[in-house]
Amino acid sequence: MKKLKLLITGLGIATFGEANADYALNLSPGVTQLSRDIYDLHMYILWICVAIGVGVYGMMVYSIMHHRKSKGAVPAHFHENTKLEVVWTIIPFVILLAMAVPATKVMIEAYDTSASDMTVKVTGYQWKWRYTYLDNGIDFFSTLDAKSNEARQLGVRSNPEAVPNYLLEVDKPLVIPAGKKVRFLFTAADVIHSWWVPKFGWKKDAIPGYVTDAWTKVEEPGIYRGQCAELCGRDHGFMPIVVDVKSEADYGKWVEAQKAQAQKAVADAAKTYSMAELMAKGEEVYNASCAGCHMVNGEGMQGMFPAIKGSSVATGDLNTHLDVVVKGKGQMMPAFGDSLSPVEIAAVVTYQRNGFGNNKGDLVQPSDVSARN
Amino acid sequence: MTEATHEEHAIHDEHIAHGHHDEHDHHGPAKGIMRWVFTTNHKDIGTLYLVTALIMFMVGGAMALVIRAELFEPGMQYVDPNFFNQMTTLHALIMVFGAVMPAFVGFANWMIPMMIGAPDMALPRMNNWSFWILPFAFVMLASTLFMDGGAPAAGWTLYPPLVLQGGAHLPFAIFTVHLLGMSSIMGAINIIVTVFNMRAPGMTLMKLPLFVWTWVITAFLLITVMPVFAGAVTMLLTDKFFGTSFFNAAGGGDPVLYQHLFWFFGHPEVYIMILPSFGVISTIIPTFARKPLFGYSSMVYATASIGFLSFIVWAHHQYTVGMPLAGELYFTYATMLIAVPTGVKVFNWVATMWKGAMTFETPMLFAIAFVVLFTMGGFTGLMMSISPADLQYHDTYFIVAHFHYVLVPGAVFALFAGAYYWLPKWTGHMYDEKLGKLHFWLSTVSVNVLFFPQHFLGLAGMPRRIPDYAVQFAEFNAMSSVGAFIFGFSQLIFVWVVIKAIRGGEKATDEVWEGASEHGLEWTLPSPPPYHTWTTAPDIK
Ligand code: HEM
Ligand SMILES: [Cu+2]
């Protein structure tokens, strides 16, 4: 029934072209000067195309209606007209010039990353984003939020519509101040990704070994969402981007809070944890960072991703296990040394060695992890 | 005029495979399966290509339906994301290299010798090879589905470093590409040699049917770009297995270099799929408008310009990689220019219809739908050529809509138009016009239900190549999937029409279409044409 309703509304919209906030039919003008300029350019070319289309299709429809044999049309015999052919070569050329000029202007604007107020380095990972604030050292990862992550598993059949911002929500959004020109540097750690927030008007590839740049200046505080736009493997579709644009004052408060948190993390890494604490934390980390490939039940995917359950690494030498998690292995297993804190790594390794029936009894402390870095 | 004397056969038929047979039975094909395996006859090889293409179209189509089933509603229902990526990759590779290209090669094999008054292709034995490589290549590609880690899942562009993460399939997929490339290059050489050496006396270049012209230009594109693709994938192979770092940044290589090499091939490749369509459409519209093609010579020059421009615009697929501003602007301007010769072609088709006496048999219906819908794909192409706007469109469903408008109601509809147009010539029987029209209307309506909403999805922010999406995209995806299933199943009508026409039906006249013999030599031959035609060259007026 739900599907049917979907379908009928869908067909209805298509027939009557009724614009509705939920079903966007067009680009959004966005929230920056650049995005509005791009939107205007888009509308300008769209209307030129529509005008040409009306002309060409009009001629065709007229011929089809009036020059049909069944209406007794007698075929003419002309098959050449040099003047006409020259005219319809030159006119399109002039139209193209009229498009090229504003296009050039907007492109120059898009490339102008000078005079920025701050710089954020964005690194693409399979499948998360890392944001490093080059001005104040804040550095964190941003991944698909837990609710979407749960609902998107194959065969789960929980209703995505019940999940707020399904697939467009992250655990920690990028935070930037409103009214400031923010310069972004893009690179990637494994494969090519592409960072795209439609309301900013552009996307930019994040390429390993390269640094590319782009900029934005958002006028109004608000939350803006996007997704990775370059095929980057299995979870390409699950790599959202959320940007929380705060007023300058709120942004300042956020920066302070981040700094305090960083200090607390340093303190945490020096603590000793109990098995229960590590297991609970470890499960959380596992489900967020590992389950995508090794699966929630630890059984992995045949031929693709090894099982954790009963694995020779998770039940073998502890140092090797830690190495694999911290430094990664082969082309597919990412290094988590950067993206997880020592506490998280200690917890997840403990969880892997004791969960899934592995029962090794090993207890890994954050200090064991820090000692290896 | 087509029944040649025995002496003439003896002179012209040295190349026939069974030349050692009794002189008297080379009028017809050998019997049994070996006829098809060893054949060097251009008509047989044309048939082999066409049948293979139709089978591949069904296989690739089935994969598209797997994709569209998964995308029918939000949430993951049927397939794992990794398998989803394998499906998009194989769907594209099979449609491009298995369906559209071989189908046009099939047309070329059947029609080019008949159109230029040649008894066969110039290099018939190589022709046999070019075909028989294909089935092996596709079996190898399909076998990757059963390998550890599955089939290639990095998209048909096979970008590194992602593609290098692949498992056992990689060398197989790359070897498949090599085989397909060899087949295409041999086929292209054959077409060029045939057209330049085997034309009947009096068939000057500027009298060549437009279909032949478009194929010659396509063949030059093929010969130029296939080796580049072969080189690029070979570099992938050595990066993966021999420790080179062509594309590996950590070893001093450059992943973007691959993109430049790929698109230097890939952009002309899309014209390889569309130029022969232009030829088919330019053949059909004059027949059913009962008027000569408007602007023959400007059509030839426009096709050649499109061919040339296709080599110098490749990086418009890479507006978001961070090229220097000057590069970005150069590729923008050069790409926009393609709209000029393409426009000339469309205007010429409209002018051909203008003041004609049109009738609307199935081939003409498909040809008209081609002009309308391909032009829409052309418009979105023009929009995408503008780099700042493409910063939004790139890698979204807007792109998927664009290229399917040029590939499905573009290339594929031109193939249908051509198939209905020449089917009576090939089989000697009229196809079922009622079923043909039904096929046309179902296909045309559903193809729009399928692809039109994808423009909206792209503009609203849905990236391409994702197995699941945010709920705001649900309605248009549901529509698109319904369109896909109707479109997919409508193609079974076509299969049935073809089988029916092969098995029998109303006898076709030699001319088949009223006045057609003014539009091409093939219509002066009997329907079906005898196994060997033009053993004496025809007179060209
Ligand atoms: C039955 C009609 C068809 C349907 C329903 C269909 C559907 C699709 C879908 C859903 C995708 C995935 C889009 C994405 O997520 O990027 C796709 C990709 C693609 N299709 Fe089709 N398609 C059809 C016919 C064709 C034909 C006839 C061709 C070619 C000649 C073709 C060429 C491609 C290409 C090149 C891709 C891009 C794959 C990639 O992103 O790597 N399709 N198609
Ligand atoms: Cu990504």
PDB file of C-alpha atoms in Angstrom, chain B residues 385-529:
ATOM      1  CA  SER B 385      29.758  21.332 -20.594  1.00  0.00           C
ATOM      2  CA  ILE B 386      29.605  24.585 -18.596  1.00  0.00           C
ATOM      3  CA  SER B 387      32.144  23.744 -15.908  1.00  0.00           C
ATOM      4  CA  PRO B 388      30.819  25.851 -13.004  1.00  0.00           C
ATOM      5  CA  ALA B 389      27.357  24.346 -13.425  1.00  0.00           C
ATOM      6  CA  ASP B 390      28.878  20.903 -13.712  1.00  0.00           C
ATOM      7  CA  LEU B 391      30.352  21.366 -10.264  1.00  0.00           C
ATOM      8  CA  GLN B 392      26.781  20.623  -9.210  1.00  0.00           C
ATOM      9  CA  TYR B 393      25.771  18.078 -11.868  1.00  0.00           C
ATOM     10  CA  HIS B 394      28.889  15.933 -11.823  1.00  0.00           C
ATOM     11  CA  ASP B 395      28.459  12.388 -10.467  1.00  0.00           C
ATOM     12  CA  THR B 396      24.773  12.837  -9.732  1.00  0.00           C
ATOM     13  CA  TYR B 397      21.679  11.262 -11.232  1.00  0.00           C
ATOM     14  CA  PHE B 398      21.474  14.225 -13.598  1.00  0.00           C
ATOM     15  CA  ILE B 399      24.439  12.636 -15.359  1.00  0.00           C
ATOM     16  CA  VAL B 400      22.802   9.229 -15.310  1.00  0.00           C
ATOM     17  CA  ALA B 401      19.723  10.785 -16.929  1.00  0.00           C
ATOM     18  CA  HIS B 402      21.838  12.601 -19.499  1.00  0.00           C
ATOM     19  CA  PHE B 403      23.846   9.648 -20.698  1.00  0.00           C
ATOM     20  CA  HIS B 404      20.908   7.306 -20.738  1.00  0.00           C
ATOM     21  CA  TYR B 405      18.970   9.764 -22.910  1.00  0.00           C
ATOM     22  CA  VAL B 406      21.773   9.662 -25.435  1.00  0.00           C
ATOM     23  CA  LEU B 407      22.389   5.934 -25.074  1.00  0.00           C
ATOM     24  CA  VAL B 408      18.913   4.438 -24.793  1.00  0.00           C
ATOM     25  CA  PRO B 409      16.558   6.603 -26.861  1.00  0.00           C
ATOM     26  CA  GLY B 410      19.739   7.606 -28.676  1.00  0.00           C
ATOM     27  CA  ALA B 411      21.912   4.685 -29.644  1.00  0.00           C
ATOM     28  CA  VAL B 412      19.464   1.893 -28.787  1.00  0.00           C
ATOM     29  CA  PHE B 413      16.481   3.491 -30.546  1.00  0.00           C
ATOM     30  CA  ALA B 414      18.618   4.046 -33.621  1.00  0.00           C
ATOM     31  CA  LEU B 415      19.406   0.344 -33.472  1.00  0.00           C
ATOM     32  CA  PHE B 416      15.728  -0.516 -33.268  1.00  0.00           C
ATOM     33  CA  ALA B 417      14.964   1.881 -36.111  1.00  0.00           C
ATOM     34  CA  GLY B 418      17.646   0.245 -38.229  1.00  0.00           C
ATOM     35  CA  ALA B 419      16.605  -3.255 -37.270  1.00  0.00           C
ATOM     36  CA  TYR B 420      12.963  -2.673 -38.275  1.00  0.00           C
ATOM     37  CA  TYR B 421      14.092  -0.863 -41.414  1.00  0.00           C
ATOM     38  CA  TRP B 422      16.359  -3.639 -42.690  1.00  0.00           C
ATOM     39  CA  LEU B 423      14.668  -6.676 -41.120  1.00  0.00           C
ATOM     40  CA  PRO B 424      12.517  -7.298 -44.220  1.00  0.00           C
ATOM     41  CA  LYS B 425      15.644  -7.084 -46.364  1.00  0.00           C
ATOM     42  CA  TRP B 426      17.550  -9.465 -44.116  1.00  0.00           C
ATOM     43  CA  THR B 427      14.827 -12.061 -43.638  1.00  0.00           C
ATOM     44  CA  GLY B 428      12.747 -11.605 -46.747  1.00  0.00           C
ATOM     45  CA  HIS B 429       9.641 -11.220 -44.588  1.00  0.00           C
ATOM     46  CA  MET B 430       7.799  -8.168 -43.355  1.00  0.00           C
ATOM     47  CA  TYR B 431       7.857  -7.885 -39.592  1.00  0.00           C
ATOM     48  CA  ASP B 432       4.586  -7.611 -37.699  1.00  0.00           C
ATOM     49  CA  GLU B 433       3.778  -3.905 -37.932  1.00  0.00           C
ATOM     50  CA  LYS B 434       1.219  -4.025 -35.096  1.00  0.00           C
ATOM     51  CA  LEU B 435       3.699  -5.558 -32.684  1.00  0.00           C
ATOM     52  CA  GLY B 436       6.389  -3.175 -33.894  1.00  0.00           C
ATOM     53  CA  LYS B 437       4.202  -0.198 -33.076  1.00  0.00           C
ATOM     54  CA  LEU B 438       3.306  -1.661 -29.705  1.00  0.00           C
ATOM     55  CA  HIS B 439       6.999  -2.116 -28.987  1.00  0.00           C
ATOM     56  CA  PHE B 440       7.635   1.459 -30.024  1.00  0.00           C
ATOM     57  CA  TRP B 441       4.947   3.042 -27.891  1.00  0.00           C
ATOM     58  CA  LEU B 442       5.683   0.998 -24.793  1.00  0.00           C
ATOM     59  CA  SER B 443       9.394   1.674 -25.103  1.00  0.00           C
ATOM     60  CA  THR B 444       9.043   5.371 -25.734  1.00  0.00           C
ATOM     61  CA  VAL B 445       6.632   6.053 -22.931  1.00  0.00           C
ATOM     62  CA  SER B 446       8.452   3.903 -20.407  1.00  0.00           C
ATOM     63  CA  VAL B 447      11.916   5.147 -21.282  1.00  0.00           C
ATOM     64  CA  ASN B 448      10.769   8.608 -20.286  1.00  0.00           C
ATOM     65  CA  VAL B 449       9.122   7.407 -17.101  1.00  0.00           C
ATOM     66  CA  LEU B 450      12.420   5.653 -16.438  1.00  0.00           C
ATOM     67  CA  PHE B 451      14.920   8.415 -17.110  1.00  0.00           C
ATOM     68  CA  PHE B 452      13.126  11.756 -16.942  1.00  0.00           C
ATOM     69  CA  PRO B 453      12.669  11.782 -13.138  1.00  0.00           C
ATOM     70  CA  GLN B 454      16.374  11.100 -12.770  1.00  0.00           C
ATOM     71  CA  HIS B 455      17.063  14.696 -13.821  1.00  0.00           C
ATOM     72  CA  PHE B 456      15.122  15.828 -10.764  1.00  0.00           C
ATOM     73  CA  LEU B 457      16.913  13.364  -8.518  1.00  0.00           C
ATOM     74  CA  GLY B 458      20.280  14.642  -9.629  1.00  0.00           C
ATOM     75  CA  LEU B 459      19.390  18.279  -9.225  1.00  0.00           C
ATOM     76  CA  ALA B 460      17.931  17.572  -5.794  1.00  0.00           C
ATOM     77  CA  GLY B 461      21.239  16.053  -4.706  1.00  0.00           C
ATOM     78  CA  MET B 462      21.203  12.305  -5.227  1.00  0.00           C
ATOM     79  CA  PRO B 463      24.690  11.022  -6.095  1.00  0.00           C
ATOM     80  CA  ARG B 464      24.992   8.280  -8.706  1.00  0.00           C
ATOM     81  CA  ARG B 465      26.266   4.766  -7.976  1.00  0.00           C
ATOM     82  CA  ILE B 466      24.647   4.525  -4.546  1.00  0.00           C
ATOM     83  CA  PRO B 467      22.651   1.451  -3.497  1.00  0.00           C
ATOM     84  CA  ASP B 468      20.435   3.332  -1.049  1.00  0.00           C
ATOM     85  CA  TYR B 469      19.317   6.908  -0.658  1.00  0.00           C
ATOM     86  CA  ALA B 470      17.713   9.471   1.616  1.00  0.00           C
ATOM     87  CA  VAL B 471      13.930   9.290   1.854  1.00  0.00           C
ATOM     88  CA  GLN B 472      13.349  12.574   0.050  1.00  0.00           C
ATOM     89  CA  PHE B 473      14.362  10.795  -3.165  1.00  0.00           C
ATOM     90  CA  ALA B 474      11.842   7.970  -2.763  1.00  0.00           C
ATOM     91  CA  GLU B 475       9.059   9.074  -5.129  1.00  0.00           C
ATOM     92  CA  PHE B 476      11.132   9.680  -8.217  1.00  0.00           C
ATOM     93  CA  ASN B 477      13.141   6.526  -7.652  1.00  0.00           C
ATOM     94  CA  ALA B 478       9.949   4.506  -7.411  1.00  0.00           C
ATOM     95  CA  MET B 479       8.728   6.010 -10.678  1.00  0.00           C
ATOM     96  CA  SER B 480      12.016   5.397 -12.367  1.00  0.00           C
ATOM     97  CA  SER B 481      12.022   1.753 -11.299  1.00  0.00           C
ATOM     98  CA  VAL B 482       8.491   1.195 -12.574  1.00  0.00           C
ATOM     99  CA  GLY B 483       9.529   2.700 -15.901  1.00  0.00           C
ATOM    100  CA  ALA B 484      12.551   0.413 -15.960  1.00  0.00           C
ATOM    101  CA  PHE B 485      10.513  -2.737 -15.546  1.00  0.00           C
ATOM    102  CA  ILE B 486       8.015  -1.742 -18.224  1.00  0.00           C
ATOM    103  CA  PHE B 487      10.851  -0.818 -20.551  1.00  0.00           C
ATOM    104  CA  GLY B 488      12.703  -4.031 -19.828  1.00  0.00           C
ATOM    105  CA  PHE B 489       9.767  -6.314 -20.446  1.00  0.00           C
ATOM    106  CA  SER B 490       8.699  -4.410 -23.570  1.00  0.00           C
ATOM    107  CA  GLN B 491      11.919  -5.551 -25.188  1.00  0.00           C
ATOM    108  CA  LEU B 492      10.624  -9.094 -25.215  1.00  0.00           C
ATOM    109  CA  ILE B 493       8.159  -7.920 -27.863  1.00  0.00           C
ATOM    110  CA  PHE B 494      11.091  -6.990 -30.043  1.00  0.00           C
ATOM    111  CA  VAL B 495      12.666 -10.401 -29.602  1.00  0.00           C
ATOM    112  CA  TRP B 496       9.381 -11.975 -30.616  1.00  0.00           C
ATOM    113  CA  VAL B 497       9.005  -9.721 -33.656  1.00  0.00           C
ATOM    114  CA  VAL B 498      12.457 -10.727 -34.855  1.00  0.00           C
ATOM    115  CA  ILE B 499      11.829 -14.430 -34.355  1.00  0.00           C
ATOM    116  CA  LYS B 500       8.507 -14.154 -36.145  1.00  0.00           C
ATOM    117  CA  ALA B 501      10.038 -12.376 -39.116  1.00  0.00           C
ATOM    118  CA  ILE B 502      12.784 -14.981 -39.397  1.00  0.00           C
ATOM    119  CA  ARG B 503      10.258 -17.793 -39.300  1.00  0.00           C
ATOM    120  CA  GLY B 504       8.023 -16.429 -41.999  1.00  0.00           C
ATOM    121  CA  GLY B 505       5.313 -13.949 -42.764  1.00  0.00           C
ATOM    122  CA  GLU B 506       4.320 -11.703 -45.610  1.00  0.00           C
ATOM    123  CA  LYS B 507       6.971 -11.709 -48.351  1.00  0.00           C
ATOM    124  CA  ALA B 508       8.919  -8.495 -48.590  1.00  0.00           C
ATOM    125  CA  THR B 509       9.428  -6.884 -51.981  1.00  0.00           C
ATOM    126  CA  ASP B 510      12.929  -5.966 -53.127  1.00  0.00           C
ATOM    127  CA  GLU B 511      12.323  -2.306 -52.487  1.00  0.00           C
ATOM    128  CA  VAL B 512      10.432  -2.969 -49.237  1.00  0.00           C
ATOM    129  CA  TRP B 513       9.716   0.723 -48.614  1.00  0.00           C
ATOM    130  CA  GLU B 514       8.059   2.886 -51.236  1.00  0.00           C
ATOM    131  CA  GLY B 515      10.756   4.607 -53.286  1.00  0.00           C
ATOM    132  CA  ALA B 516      13.533   3.163 -51.152  1.00  0.00           C
ATOM    133  CA  SER B 517      15.704   2.201 -54.100  1.00  0.00           C
ATOM    134  CA  GLU B 518      16.395   5.904 -54.613  1.00  0.00           C
ATOM    135  CA  HIS B 519      17.959   5.915 -51.177  1.00  0.00           C
ATOM    136  CA  GLY B 520      20.339   2.997 -51.342  1.00  0.00           C
ATOM    137  CA  LEU B 521      21.740   0.171 -53.440  1.00  0.00           C
ATOM    138  CA  GLU B 522      20.665  -2.432 -50.915  1.00  0.00           C
ATOM    139  CA  TRP B 523      17.054  -1.941 -52.035  1.00  0.00           C
ATOM    140  CA  THR B 524      17.848  -3.015 -55.582  1.00  0.00           C
ATOM    141  CA  LEU B 525      18.822  -6.479 -54.350  1.00  0.00           C
ATOM    142  CA  PRO B 526      16.246  -9.214 -53.751  1.00  0.00           C
ATOM    143  CA  SER B 527      14.792  -9.669 -50.246  1.00  0.00           C
ATOM    144  CA  PRO B 528      16.419 -11.655 -48.758  1.00  0.00           C
ATOM    145  CA  PRO B 529      19.582 -10.994 -50.711  1.00  0.00           C
TER     146      PRO B 529
END
